[in-house]
Tab-separated table of C-alpha atoms in Angstrom:
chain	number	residue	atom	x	y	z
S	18	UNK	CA	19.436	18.055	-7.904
S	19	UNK	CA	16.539	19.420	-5.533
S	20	UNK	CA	14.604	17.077	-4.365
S	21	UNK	CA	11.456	17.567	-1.613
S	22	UNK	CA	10.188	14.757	1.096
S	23	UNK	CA	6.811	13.814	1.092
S	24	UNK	CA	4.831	11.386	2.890
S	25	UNK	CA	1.556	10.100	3.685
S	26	UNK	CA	1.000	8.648	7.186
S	27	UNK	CA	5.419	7.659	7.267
S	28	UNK	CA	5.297	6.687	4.139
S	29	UNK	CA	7.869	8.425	2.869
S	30	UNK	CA	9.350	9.370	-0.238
S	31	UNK	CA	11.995	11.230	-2.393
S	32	UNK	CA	9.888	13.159	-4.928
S	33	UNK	CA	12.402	14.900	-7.761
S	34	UNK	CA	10.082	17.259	-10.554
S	35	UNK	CA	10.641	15.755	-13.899
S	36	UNK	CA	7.936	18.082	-15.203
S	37	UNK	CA	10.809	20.127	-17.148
S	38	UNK	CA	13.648	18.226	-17.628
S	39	UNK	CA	14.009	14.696	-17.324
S	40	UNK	CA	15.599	12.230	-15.009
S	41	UNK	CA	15.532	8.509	-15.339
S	42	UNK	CA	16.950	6.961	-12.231
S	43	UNK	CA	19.095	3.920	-12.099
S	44	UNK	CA	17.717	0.946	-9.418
S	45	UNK	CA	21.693	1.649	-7.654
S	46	UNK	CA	20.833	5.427	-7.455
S	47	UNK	CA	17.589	4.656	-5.912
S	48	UNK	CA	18.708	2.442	-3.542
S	49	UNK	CA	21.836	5.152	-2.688
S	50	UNK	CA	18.745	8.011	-2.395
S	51	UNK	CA	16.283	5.680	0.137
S	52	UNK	CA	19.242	4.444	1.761
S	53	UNK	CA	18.197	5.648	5.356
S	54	UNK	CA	22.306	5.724	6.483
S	55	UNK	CA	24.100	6.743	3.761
S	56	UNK	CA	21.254	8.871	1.579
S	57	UNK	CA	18.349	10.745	1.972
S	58	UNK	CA	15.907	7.823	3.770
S	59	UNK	CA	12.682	6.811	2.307
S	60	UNK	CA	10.252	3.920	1.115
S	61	UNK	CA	10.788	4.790	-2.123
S	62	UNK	CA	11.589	7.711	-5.058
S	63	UNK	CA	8.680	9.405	-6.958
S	64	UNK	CA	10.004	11.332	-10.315
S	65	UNK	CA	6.984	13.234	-11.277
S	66	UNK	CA	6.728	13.588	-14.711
S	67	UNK	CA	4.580	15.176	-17.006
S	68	UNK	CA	1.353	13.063	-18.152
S	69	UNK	CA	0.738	10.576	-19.950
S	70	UNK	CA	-2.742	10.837	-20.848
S	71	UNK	CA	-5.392	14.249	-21.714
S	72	UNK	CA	-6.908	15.847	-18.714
S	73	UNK	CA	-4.248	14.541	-16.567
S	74	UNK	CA	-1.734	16.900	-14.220
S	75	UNK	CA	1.382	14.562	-14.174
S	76	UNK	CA	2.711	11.320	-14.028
S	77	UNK	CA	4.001	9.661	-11.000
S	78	UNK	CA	7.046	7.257	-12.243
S	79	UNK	CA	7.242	4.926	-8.320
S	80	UNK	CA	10.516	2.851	-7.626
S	81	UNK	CA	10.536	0.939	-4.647
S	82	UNK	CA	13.434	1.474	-2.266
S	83	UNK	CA	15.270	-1.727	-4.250
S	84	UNK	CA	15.105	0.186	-7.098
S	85	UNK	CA	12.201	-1.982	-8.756
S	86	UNK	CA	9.138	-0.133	-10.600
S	87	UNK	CA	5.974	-0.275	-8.682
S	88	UNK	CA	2.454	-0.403	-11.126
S	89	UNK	CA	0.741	2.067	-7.785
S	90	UNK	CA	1.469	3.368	-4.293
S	91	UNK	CA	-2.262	4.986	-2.925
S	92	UNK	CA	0.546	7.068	-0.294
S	93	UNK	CA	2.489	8.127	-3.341
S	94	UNK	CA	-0.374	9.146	-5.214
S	95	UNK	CA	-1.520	11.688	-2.798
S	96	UNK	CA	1.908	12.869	-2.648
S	97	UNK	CA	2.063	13.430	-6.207
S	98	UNK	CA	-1.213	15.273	-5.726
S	99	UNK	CA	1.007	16.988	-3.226
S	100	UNK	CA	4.086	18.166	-5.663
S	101	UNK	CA	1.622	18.996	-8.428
S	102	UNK	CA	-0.663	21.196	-5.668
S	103	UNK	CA	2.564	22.836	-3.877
S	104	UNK	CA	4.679	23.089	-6.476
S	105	UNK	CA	1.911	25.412	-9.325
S	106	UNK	CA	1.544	22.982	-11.515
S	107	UNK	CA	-2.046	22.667	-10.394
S	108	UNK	CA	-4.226	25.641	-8.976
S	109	UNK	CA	-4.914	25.073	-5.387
S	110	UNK	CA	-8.758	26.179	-5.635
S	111	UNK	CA	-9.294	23.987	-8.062
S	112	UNK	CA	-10.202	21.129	-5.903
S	113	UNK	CA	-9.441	18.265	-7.819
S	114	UNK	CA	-6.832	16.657	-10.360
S	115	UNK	CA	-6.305	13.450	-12.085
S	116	UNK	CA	-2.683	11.933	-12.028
S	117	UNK	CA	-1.234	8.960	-14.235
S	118	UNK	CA	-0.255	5.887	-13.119
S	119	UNK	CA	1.145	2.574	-14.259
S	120	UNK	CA	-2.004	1.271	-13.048
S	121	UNK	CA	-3.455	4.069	-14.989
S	122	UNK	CA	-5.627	7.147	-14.061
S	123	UNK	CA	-6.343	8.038	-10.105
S	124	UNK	CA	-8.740	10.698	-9.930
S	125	UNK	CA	-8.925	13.023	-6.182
S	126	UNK	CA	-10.198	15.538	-4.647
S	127	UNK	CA	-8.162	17.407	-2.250
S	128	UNK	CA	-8.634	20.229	0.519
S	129	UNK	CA	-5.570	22.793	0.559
S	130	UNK	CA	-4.423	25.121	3.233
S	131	UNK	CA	-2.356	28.443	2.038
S	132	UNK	CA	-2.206	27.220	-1.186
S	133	UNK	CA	-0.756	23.527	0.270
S	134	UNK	CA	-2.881	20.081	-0.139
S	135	UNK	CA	-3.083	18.877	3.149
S	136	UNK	CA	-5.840	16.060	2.587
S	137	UNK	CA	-7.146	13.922	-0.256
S	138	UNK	CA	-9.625	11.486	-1.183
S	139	UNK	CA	-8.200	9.634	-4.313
S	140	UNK	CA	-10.284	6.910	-6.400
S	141	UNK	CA	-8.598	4.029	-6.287
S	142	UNK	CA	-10.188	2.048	-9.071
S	143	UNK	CA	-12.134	-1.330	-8.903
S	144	UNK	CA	-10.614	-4.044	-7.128
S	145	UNK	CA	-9.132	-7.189	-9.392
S	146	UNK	CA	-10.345	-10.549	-8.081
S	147	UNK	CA	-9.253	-12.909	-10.900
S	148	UNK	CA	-6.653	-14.887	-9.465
S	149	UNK	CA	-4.066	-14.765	-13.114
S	150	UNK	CA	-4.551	-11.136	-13.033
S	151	UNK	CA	-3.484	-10.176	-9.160
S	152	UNK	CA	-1.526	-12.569	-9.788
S	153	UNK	CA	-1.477	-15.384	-7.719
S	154	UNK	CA	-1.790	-19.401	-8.087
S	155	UNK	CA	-4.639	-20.026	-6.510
S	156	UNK	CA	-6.331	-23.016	-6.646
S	157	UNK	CA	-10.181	-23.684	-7.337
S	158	UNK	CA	-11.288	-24.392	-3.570
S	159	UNK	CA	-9.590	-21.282	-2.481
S	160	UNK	CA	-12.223	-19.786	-4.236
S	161	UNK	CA	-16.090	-18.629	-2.583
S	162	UNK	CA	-18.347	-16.102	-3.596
S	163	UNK	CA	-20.077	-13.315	-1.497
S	164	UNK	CA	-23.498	-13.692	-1.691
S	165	UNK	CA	-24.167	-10.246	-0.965
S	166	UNK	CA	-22.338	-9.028	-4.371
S	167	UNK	CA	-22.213	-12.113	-6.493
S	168	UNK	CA	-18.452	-11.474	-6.710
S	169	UNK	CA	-16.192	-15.001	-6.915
S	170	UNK	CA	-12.499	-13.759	-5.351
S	171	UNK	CA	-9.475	-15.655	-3.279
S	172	UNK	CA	-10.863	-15.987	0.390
S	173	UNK	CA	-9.042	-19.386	1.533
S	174	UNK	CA	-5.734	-19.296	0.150
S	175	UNK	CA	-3.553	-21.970	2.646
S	176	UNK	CA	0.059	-20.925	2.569
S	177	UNK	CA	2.626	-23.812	4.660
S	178	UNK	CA	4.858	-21.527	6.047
S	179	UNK	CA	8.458	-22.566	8.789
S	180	UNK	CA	5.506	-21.186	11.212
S	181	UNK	CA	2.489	-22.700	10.446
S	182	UNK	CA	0.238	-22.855	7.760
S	183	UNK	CA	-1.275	-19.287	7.110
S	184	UNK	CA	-4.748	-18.034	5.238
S	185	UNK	CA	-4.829	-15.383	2.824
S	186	UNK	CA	-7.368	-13.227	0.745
S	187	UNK	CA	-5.838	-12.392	-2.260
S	188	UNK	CA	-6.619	-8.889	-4.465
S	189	UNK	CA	-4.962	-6.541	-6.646
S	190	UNK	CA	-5.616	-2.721	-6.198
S	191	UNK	CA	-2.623	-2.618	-9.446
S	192	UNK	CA	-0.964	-4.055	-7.293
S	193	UNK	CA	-0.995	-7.855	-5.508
S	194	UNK	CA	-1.999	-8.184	-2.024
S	195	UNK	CA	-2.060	-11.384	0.291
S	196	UNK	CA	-4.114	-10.389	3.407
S	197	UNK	CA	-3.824	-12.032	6.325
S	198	UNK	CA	-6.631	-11.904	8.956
S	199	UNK	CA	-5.236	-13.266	12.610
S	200	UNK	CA	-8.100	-14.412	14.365
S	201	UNK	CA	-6.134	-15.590	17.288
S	202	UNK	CA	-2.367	-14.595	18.173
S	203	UNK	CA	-2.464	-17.461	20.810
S	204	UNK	CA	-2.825	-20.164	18.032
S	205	UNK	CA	0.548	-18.302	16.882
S	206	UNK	CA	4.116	-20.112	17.633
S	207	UNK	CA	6.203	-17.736	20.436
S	208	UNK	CA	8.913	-17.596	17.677
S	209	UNK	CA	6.703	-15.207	15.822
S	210	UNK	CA	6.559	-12.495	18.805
S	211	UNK	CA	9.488	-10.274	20.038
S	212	UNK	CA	10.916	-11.725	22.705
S	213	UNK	CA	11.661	-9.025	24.528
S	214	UNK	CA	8.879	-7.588	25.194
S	215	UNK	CA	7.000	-10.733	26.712
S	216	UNK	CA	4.648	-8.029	29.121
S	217	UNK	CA	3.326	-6.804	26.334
S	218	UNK	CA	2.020	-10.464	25.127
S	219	UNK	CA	0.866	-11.510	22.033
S	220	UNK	CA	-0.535	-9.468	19.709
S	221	UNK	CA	-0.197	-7.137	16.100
S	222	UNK	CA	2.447	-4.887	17.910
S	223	UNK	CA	4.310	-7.152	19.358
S	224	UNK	CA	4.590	-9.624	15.627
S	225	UNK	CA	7.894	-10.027	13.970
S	226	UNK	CA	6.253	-9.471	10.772
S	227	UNK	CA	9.756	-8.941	9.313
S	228	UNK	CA	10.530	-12.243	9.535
S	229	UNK	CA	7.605	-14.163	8.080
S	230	UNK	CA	7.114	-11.106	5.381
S	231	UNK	CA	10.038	-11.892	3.953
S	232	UNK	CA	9.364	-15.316	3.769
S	233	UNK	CA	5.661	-14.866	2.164
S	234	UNK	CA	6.254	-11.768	-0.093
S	235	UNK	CA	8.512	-14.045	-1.937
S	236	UNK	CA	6.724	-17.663	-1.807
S	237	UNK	CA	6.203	-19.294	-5.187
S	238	UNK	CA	2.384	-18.401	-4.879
S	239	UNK	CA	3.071	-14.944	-5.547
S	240	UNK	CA	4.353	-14.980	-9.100
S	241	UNK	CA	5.231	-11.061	-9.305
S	242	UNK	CA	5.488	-11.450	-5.194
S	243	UNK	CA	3.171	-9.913	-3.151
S	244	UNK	CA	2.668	-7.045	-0.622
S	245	UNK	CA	1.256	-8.656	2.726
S	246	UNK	CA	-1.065	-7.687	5.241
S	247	UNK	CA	-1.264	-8.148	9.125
S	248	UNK	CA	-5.100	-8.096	10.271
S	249	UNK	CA	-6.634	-7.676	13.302
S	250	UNK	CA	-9.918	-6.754	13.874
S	251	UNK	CA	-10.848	-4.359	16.534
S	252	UNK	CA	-13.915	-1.854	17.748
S	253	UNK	CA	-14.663	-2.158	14.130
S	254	UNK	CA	-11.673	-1.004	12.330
S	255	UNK	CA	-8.726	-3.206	10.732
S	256	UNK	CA	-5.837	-2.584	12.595
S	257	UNK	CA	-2.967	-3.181	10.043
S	258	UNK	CA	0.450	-3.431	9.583
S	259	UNK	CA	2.357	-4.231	5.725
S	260	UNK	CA	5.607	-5.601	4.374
S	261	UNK	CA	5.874	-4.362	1.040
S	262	UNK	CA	7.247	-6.459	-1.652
S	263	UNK	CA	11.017	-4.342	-2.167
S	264	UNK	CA	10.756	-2.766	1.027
S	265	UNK	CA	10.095	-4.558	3.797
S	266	UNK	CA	7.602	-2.890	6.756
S	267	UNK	CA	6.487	1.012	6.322
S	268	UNK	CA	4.216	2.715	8.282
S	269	UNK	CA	1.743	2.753	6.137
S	270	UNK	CA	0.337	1.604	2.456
S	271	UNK	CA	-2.416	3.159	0.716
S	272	UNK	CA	-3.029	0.365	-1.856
S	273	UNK	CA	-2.651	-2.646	1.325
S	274	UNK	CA	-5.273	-0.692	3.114
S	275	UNK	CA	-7.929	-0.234	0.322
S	276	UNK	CA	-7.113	-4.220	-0.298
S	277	UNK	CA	-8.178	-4.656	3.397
S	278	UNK	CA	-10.944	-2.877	3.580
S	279	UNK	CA	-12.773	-4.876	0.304
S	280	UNK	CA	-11.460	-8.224	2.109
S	281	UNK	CA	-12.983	-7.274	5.443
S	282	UNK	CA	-16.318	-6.559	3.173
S	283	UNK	CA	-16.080	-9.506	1.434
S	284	UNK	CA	-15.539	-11.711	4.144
S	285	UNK	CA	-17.958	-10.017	6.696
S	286	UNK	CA	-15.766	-8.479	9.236
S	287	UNK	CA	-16.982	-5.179	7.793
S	288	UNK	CA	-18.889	-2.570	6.379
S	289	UNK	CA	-18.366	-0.499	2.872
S	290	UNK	CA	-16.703	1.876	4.708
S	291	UNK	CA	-13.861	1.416	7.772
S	292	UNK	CA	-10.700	2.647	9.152
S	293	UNK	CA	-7.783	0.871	8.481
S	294	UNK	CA	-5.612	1.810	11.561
S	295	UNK	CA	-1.650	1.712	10.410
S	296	UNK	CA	1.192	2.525	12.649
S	297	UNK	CA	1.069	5.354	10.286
S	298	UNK	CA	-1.772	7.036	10.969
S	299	UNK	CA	-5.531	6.277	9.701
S	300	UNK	CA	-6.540	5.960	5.978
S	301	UNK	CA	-10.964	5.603	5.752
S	302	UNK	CA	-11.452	3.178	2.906
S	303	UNK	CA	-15.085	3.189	0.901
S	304	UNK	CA	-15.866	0.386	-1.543
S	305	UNK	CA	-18.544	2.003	-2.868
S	306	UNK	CA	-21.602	0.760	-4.772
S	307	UNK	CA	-20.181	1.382	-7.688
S	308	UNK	CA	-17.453	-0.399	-7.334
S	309	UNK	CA	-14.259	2.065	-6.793
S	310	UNK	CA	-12.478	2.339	-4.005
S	311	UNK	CA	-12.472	5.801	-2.222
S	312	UNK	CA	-9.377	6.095	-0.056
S	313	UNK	CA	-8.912	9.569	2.193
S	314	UNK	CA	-5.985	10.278	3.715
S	315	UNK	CA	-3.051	13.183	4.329
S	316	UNK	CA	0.010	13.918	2.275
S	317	UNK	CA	2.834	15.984	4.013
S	318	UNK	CA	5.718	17.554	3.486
S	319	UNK	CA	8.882	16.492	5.978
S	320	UNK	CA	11.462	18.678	4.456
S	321	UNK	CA	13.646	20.048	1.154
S	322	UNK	CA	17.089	19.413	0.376
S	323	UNK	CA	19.899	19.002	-2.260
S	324	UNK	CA	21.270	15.921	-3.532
């Protein structure tokens, strides 16, 4: 089976074309395929397949690396874009497609080079506040509204956590997301830093996120568990780093960065527009008046191969 590797900012995935004949993947094979040791390495596998709905170019069927089905990956959907874009299944000039999701329709715009997408700016959809529908058990007094936009969403969730008792805004881009901004890595117990690399002090670099993401992606909060988001805010953009529910860290998440940049809105820290800086790379996130969220970013091709 060919199979080509995308990603978006080192996000990275194993995309197979289901377009002609199809391919169903078991959660052991996908586990075997992002195994970074024994298979091909990625965050995840992306069988594109053809779409589900009129006026659509394909369907991107997501698996996490633990072999469980996603609802959206913003990464993988540019990717997708991608395959279709790359591959012919889309004309190259055309300058936009729409691709199906389990979150449903993601329209973009692209800009190709040679007949290859190289960047994209995909709508994301509107933002879910309603705490049963991201879903998360929230409690009333978590609750406050922005004055600014009349919209009522999760800004004080308190989470007790081995380390301390942590704050959350909570939203769902088809996804759930639990974002955490650190106002102070001081405040922070030394437990939560590497200890090896005490020069370098305290700070979003420096966080053992893979220890307390494990912990919080799975807390009882989280009914359907919850990708979560390391915050910092700095020259105006939200620095930001992710542990993915069934993956752990990656370098970069499309959906975890458009959930930042409406929680930095919503809560003040920022404008419509920002950068979300990941370790990644740079995604620009616009919540726009109408209520979608824009997100622009690259999609790439790392190489082709046979499994």
């Amino acid at each position: 089976m060919d199979f080509i590797k995308l990603h978006g900012l080192g996000n990275d995935f194993v995309v197979i074309d289901g377009m002609k004949s199809s391919f169903d993947p078991s959660a052991d094979q996908v586990r075997e395929l992002c195994d970074r040791h024994f298979g091909v390495g990625a965050d995840g596998v992306i069988v594109v397949q053809p779409p589900k709905n009129t006026g659509s170019a394909g369907y991107m069927h997501y698996i996490n690396a633990d072999g469980s089905l996603a609802q959206m990956c913003g990464n993988g959907v540019r990717c997708t874009a991608k395959f279709l874009v790359d591959e012919g299944y889309v004309d190259a000039t055309c300058g936009n497609l729409t691709v199906d999701t389990l979150a449903g329709p993601r329209s973009l715009s692209f800009t190709a080079e040679s007949g290859k997408l190289t960047t994209a700016t995909v709508n994301m959809g509107q933002p879910i506040f309603e705490p049963a529908q991201i879903p998360v058990r929230a409690p009333r007094e978590s609750l406050a509204k922005n004055p600014e936009t009349g919209v009522e969403f999760v800004r004080n969730l308190q989470v007790q956590t081995p380390w301390g008792d942590v704050t959350f805004t909570c939203i769902s881009m088809g996804n759930p997301h639990a974002i955490w901004f650190i106002d102070s890595f001081d405040d922070l117990p030394d437990t939560l830093f590497d200890s090896g690399n005490h020069e370098s002090g305290k700070n979003l670099t420096t966080m053992d996120i893979d220890k307390i993401g494990a912990f919080l992606e799975a807390h009882p909060i989280f009914p359907e568990k919850s990708n979560i988001e390391f915050v910092s805010v700095h020259d105006g953009a939200l620095h930001t780093r992710v542990f993915e529910r069934g993956v752990g860290e990656t370098l970069a998440c499309g959906t975890g960065a458009c959930a930042t940049g409406v929680a930095g809105y919503l809560t003040g820290r920022t404008g419509r527009r920002v950068d979300v800086v990941l370790p990644g790379g740079t995604l620009e996130i616009e919540w726009t008046e109408s209520g979608a969220v824009n997100m622009t970013g690259p999609a790439a091709e790392s190489f082709r191969g046979t499994i």
